[in-house]
mmCIF file of C-alpha atoms in Angstrom:
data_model
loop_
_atom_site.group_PDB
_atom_site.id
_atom_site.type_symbol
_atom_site.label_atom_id
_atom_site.label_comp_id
_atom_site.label_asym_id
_atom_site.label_seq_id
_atom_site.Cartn_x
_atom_site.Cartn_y
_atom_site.Cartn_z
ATOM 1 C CA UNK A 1 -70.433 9.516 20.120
ATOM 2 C CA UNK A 2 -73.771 8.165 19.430
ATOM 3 C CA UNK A 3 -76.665 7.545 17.096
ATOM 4 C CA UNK A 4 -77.601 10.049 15.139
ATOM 5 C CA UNK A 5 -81.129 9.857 12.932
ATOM 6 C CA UNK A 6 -80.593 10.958 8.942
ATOM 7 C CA UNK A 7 -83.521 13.419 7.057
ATOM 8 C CA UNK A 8 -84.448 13.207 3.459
ATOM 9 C CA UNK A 9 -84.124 15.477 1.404
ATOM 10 C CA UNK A 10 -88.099 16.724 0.653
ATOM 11 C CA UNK A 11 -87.781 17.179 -2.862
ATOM 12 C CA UNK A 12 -86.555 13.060 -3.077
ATOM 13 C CA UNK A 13 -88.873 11.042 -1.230
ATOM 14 C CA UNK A 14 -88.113 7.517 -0.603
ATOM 15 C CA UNK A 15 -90.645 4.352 -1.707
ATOM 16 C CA UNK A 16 -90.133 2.237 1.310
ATOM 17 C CA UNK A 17 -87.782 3.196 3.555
ATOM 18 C CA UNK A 18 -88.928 4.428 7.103
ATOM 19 C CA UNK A 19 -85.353 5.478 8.414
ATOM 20 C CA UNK A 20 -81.821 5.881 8.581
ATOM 21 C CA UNK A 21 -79.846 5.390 11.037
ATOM 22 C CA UNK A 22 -75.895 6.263 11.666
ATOM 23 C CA UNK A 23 -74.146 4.987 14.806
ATOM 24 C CA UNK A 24 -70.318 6.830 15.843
ATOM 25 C CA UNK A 25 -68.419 4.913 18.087
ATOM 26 C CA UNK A 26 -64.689 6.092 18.165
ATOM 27 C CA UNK A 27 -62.351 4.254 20.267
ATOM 28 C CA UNK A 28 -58.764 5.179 20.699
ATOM 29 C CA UNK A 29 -57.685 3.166 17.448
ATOM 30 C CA UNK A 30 -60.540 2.727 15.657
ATOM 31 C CA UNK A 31 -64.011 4.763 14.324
ATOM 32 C CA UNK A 32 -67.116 2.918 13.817
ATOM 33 C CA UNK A 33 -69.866 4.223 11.470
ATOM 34 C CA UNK A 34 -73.202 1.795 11.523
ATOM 35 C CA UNK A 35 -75.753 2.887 8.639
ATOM 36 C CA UNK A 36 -78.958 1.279 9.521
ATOM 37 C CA UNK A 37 -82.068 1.628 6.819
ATOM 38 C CA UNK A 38 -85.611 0.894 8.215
ATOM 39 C CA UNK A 39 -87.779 -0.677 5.464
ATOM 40 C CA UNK A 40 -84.837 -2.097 3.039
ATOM 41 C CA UNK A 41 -87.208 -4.064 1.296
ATOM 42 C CA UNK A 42 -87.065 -2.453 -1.954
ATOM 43 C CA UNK A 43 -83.204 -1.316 -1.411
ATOM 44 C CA UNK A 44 -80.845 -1.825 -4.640
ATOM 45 C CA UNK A 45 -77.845 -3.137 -2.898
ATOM 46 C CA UNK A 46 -74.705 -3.566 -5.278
ATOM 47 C CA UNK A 47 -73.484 -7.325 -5.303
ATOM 48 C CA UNK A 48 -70.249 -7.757 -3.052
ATOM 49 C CA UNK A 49 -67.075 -7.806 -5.318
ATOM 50 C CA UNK A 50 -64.010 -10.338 -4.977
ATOM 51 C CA UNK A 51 -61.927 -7.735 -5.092
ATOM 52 C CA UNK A 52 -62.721 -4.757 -3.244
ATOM 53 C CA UNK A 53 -60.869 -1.422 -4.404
ATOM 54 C CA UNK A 54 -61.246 2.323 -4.865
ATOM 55 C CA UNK A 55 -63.692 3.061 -6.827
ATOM 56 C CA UNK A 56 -65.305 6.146 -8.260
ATOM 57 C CA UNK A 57 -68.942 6.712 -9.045
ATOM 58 C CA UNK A 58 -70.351 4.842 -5.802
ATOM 59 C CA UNK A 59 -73.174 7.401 -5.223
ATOM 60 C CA UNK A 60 -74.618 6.147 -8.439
ATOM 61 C CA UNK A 61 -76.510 3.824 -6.916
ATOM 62 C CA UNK A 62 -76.658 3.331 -2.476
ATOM 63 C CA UNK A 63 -74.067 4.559 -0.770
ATOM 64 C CA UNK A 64 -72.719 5.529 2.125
ATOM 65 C CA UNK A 65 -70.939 8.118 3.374
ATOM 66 C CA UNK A 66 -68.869 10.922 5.666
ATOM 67 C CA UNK A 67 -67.792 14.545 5.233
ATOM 68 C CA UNK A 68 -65.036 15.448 7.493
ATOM 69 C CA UNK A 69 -64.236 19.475 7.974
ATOM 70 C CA UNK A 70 -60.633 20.487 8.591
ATOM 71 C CA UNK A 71 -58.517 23.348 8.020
ATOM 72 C CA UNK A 72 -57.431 22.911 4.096
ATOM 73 C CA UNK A 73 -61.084 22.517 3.017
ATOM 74 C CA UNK A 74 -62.607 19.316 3.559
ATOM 75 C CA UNK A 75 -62.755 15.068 3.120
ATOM 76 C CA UNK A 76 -65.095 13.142 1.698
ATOM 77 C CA UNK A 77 -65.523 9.378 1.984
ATOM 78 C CA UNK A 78 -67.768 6.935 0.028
ATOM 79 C CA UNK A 79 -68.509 3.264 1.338
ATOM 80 C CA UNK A 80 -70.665 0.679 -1.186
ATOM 81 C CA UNK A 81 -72.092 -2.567 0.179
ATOM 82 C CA UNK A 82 -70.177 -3.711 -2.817
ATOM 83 C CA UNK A 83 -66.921 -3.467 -0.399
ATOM 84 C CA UNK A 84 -66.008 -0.430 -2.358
ATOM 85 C CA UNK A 85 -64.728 2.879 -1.118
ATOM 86 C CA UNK A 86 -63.577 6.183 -1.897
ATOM 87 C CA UNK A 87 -61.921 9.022 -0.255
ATOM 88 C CA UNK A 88 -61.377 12.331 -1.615
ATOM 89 C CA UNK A 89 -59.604 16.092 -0.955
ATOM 90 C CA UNK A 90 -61.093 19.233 -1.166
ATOM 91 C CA UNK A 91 -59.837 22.699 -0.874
ATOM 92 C CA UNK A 92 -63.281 24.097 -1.282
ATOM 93 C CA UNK A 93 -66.914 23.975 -2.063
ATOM 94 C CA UNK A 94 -66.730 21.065 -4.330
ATOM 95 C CA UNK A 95 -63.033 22.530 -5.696
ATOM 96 C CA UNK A 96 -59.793 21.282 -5.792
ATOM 97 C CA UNK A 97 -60.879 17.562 -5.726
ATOM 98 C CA UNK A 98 -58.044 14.912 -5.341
ATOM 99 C CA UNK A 99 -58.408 11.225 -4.585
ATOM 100 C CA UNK A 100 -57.128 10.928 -0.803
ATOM 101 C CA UNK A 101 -55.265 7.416 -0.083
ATOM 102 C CA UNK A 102 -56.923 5.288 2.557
ATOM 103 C CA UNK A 103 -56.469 1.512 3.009
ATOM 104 C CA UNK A 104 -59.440 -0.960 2.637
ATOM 105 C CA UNK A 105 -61.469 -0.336 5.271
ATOM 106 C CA UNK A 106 -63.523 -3.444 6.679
ATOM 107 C CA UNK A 107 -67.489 -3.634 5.858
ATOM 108 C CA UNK A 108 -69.763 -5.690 7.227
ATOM 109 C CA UNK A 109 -73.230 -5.839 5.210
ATOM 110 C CA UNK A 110 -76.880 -7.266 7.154
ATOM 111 C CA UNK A 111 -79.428 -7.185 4.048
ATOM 112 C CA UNK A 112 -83.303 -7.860 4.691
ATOM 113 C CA UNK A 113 -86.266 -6.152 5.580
ATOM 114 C CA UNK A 114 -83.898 -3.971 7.029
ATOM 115 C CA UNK A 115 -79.983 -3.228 6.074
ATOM 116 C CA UNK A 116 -77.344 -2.349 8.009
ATOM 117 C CA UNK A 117 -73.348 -1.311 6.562
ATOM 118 C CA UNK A 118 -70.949 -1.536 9.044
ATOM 119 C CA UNK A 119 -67.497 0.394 8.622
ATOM 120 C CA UNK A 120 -64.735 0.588 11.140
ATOM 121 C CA UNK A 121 -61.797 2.818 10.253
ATOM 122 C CA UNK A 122 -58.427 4.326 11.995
ATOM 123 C CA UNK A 123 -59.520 6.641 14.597
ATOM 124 C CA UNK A 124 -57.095 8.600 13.992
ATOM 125 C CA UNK A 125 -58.900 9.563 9.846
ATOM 126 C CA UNK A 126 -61.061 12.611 12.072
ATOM 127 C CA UNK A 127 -57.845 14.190 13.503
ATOM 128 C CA UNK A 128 -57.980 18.131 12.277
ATOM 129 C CA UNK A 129 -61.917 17.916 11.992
ATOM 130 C CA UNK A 130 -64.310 20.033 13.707
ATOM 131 C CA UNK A 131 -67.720 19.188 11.951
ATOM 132 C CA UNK A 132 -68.788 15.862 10.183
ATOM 133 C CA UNK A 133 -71.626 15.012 7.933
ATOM 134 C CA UNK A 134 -73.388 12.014 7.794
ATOM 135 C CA UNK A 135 -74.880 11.187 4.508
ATOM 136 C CA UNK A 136 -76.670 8.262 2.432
ATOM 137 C CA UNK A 137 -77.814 8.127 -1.197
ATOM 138 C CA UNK A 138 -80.290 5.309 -1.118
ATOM 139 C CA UNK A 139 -81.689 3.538 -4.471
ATOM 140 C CA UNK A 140 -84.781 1.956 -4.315
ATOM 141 C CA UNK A 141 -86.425 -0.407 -7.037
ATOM 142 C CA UNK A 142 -86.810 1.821 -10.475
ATOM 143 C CA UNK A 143 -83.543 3.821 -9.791
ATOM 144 C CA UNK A 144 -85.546 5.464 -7.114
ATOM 145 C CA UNK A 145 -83.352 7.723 -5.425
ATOM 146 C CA UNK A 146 -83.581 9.153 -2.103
ATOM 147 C CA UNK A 147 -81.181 11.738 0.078
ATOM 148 C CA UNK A 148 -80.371 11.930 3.197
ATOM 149 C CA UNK A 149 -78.237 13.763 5.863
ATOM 150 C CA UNK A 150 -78.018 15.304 8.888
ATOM 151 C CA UNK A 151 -79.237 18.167 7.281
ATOM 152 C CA UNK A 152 -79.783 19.576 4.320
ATOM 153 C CA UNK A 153 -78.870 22.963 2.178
ATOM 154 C CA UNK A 154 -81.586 24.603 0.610
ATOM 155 C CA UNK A 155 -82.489 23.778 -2.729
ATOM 156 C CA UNK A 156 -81.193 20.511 -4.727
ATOM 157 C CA UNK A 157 -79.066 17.631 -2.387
ATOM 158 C CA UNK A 158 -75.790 19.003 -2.161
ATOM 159 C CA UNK A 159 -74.138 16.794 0.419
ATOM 160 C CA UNK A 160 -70.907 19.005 -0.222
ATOM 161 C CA UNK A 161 -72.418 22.500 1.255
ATOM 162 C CA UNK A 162 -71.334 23.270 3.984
ATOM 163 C CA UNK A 163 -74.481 23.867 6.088
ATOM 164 C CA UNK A 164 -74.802 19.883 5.902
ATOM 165 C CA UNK A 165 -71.472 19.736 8.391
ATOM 166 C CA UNK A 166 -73.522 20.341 11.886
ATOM 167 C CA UNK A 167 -72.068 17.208 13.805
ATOM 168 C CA UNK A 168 -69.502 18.503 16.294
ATOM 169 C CA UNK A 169 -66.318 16.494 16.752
ATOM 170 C CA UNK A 170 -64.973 18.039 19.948
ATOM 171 C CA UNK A 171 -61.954 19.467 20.445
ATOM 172 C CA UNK A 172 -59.747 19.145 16.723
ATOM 173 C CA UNK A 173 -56.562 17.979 16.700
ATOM 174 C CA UNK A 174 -53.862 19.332 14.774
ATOM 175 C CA UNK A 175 -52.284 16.201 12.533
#
């Protein structure tokens, strides 16, 4: 789909980094999400796990992740450079919350003066979406936080409203 350029929010400005990045390439069986952050220098990036597992909590510290829109509300989906992930259910504005099953999904982590997070998942995770959102939360040295998204609700981050859901997916499908 393409390569689409992330805003912070104004109220959290970041220390170092310059940018950030999300790449969409969807094939027929898979969807790949590329996170790239521009002057990672100062990035707190969680130490890779053994063991990688659900996990709640990631946007404690950076994370990575995608809101999916579909007819019963939306999904939410949380991706650590730890290898952990999350996926979640909601019937409405942050309501109705229920952990979503969803296999491991591979990550690939690049850490240096600039970071990238690679995640490939099934394709087939957007069918019944319309909109997606394209978030990070992004820790910097200090517990420096920093917001960003496609766009942004007035007011405090709130990657949940749903003004932040302006990426079009095309035509939805119908699971």
């Amino acid at each position: 789909m393409g390569t689409y350029s992330l805003i912070c929010h104004p109220d959290t400005p970041p220390l170092g980094v310059k940018a950030v990045h999300v790449t969409w390439a969807q094939g027929e069986e898979d969807l790949l999400l590329r996170w790239h952050v521009e002057g990672a220098e100062r990035l707190v990036i969680p130490a890779l796990v053994d063991q990688p597992a659900p996990t709640d909590g990631l946007w404690k510290t950076s994370c990575f992740e995608l809101f999916l829109d579909d007819a019963h509300g939306y999904r939410e989906f949380n991706f650590s450079p730890s290898g952990h992930w999350a996926s979640y259910g909601f019937d409405g504005y942050r309501s109705g919350m229920k952990a979503l099953p969803l296999g491991a999904p591979q990550m690939d982590v690049v850490a240096g003066e600039e970071f990238a997070l690679t995640v490939t998942l099934p394709a087939d995770l957007v069918q019944g979406a319309s909109h997606a959102s394209l978030t990070a939360v992004i820790e910097e040295e200090g517990g420096h936080k920093s917001y960003w998204a496609l766009a942004h609700a007035s007011g405090q981050p709130d990657f949940h409203a749903p003004s932040c859901f302006i990426l079009p997916l095309g035509a939805a499908q119908q699971p």
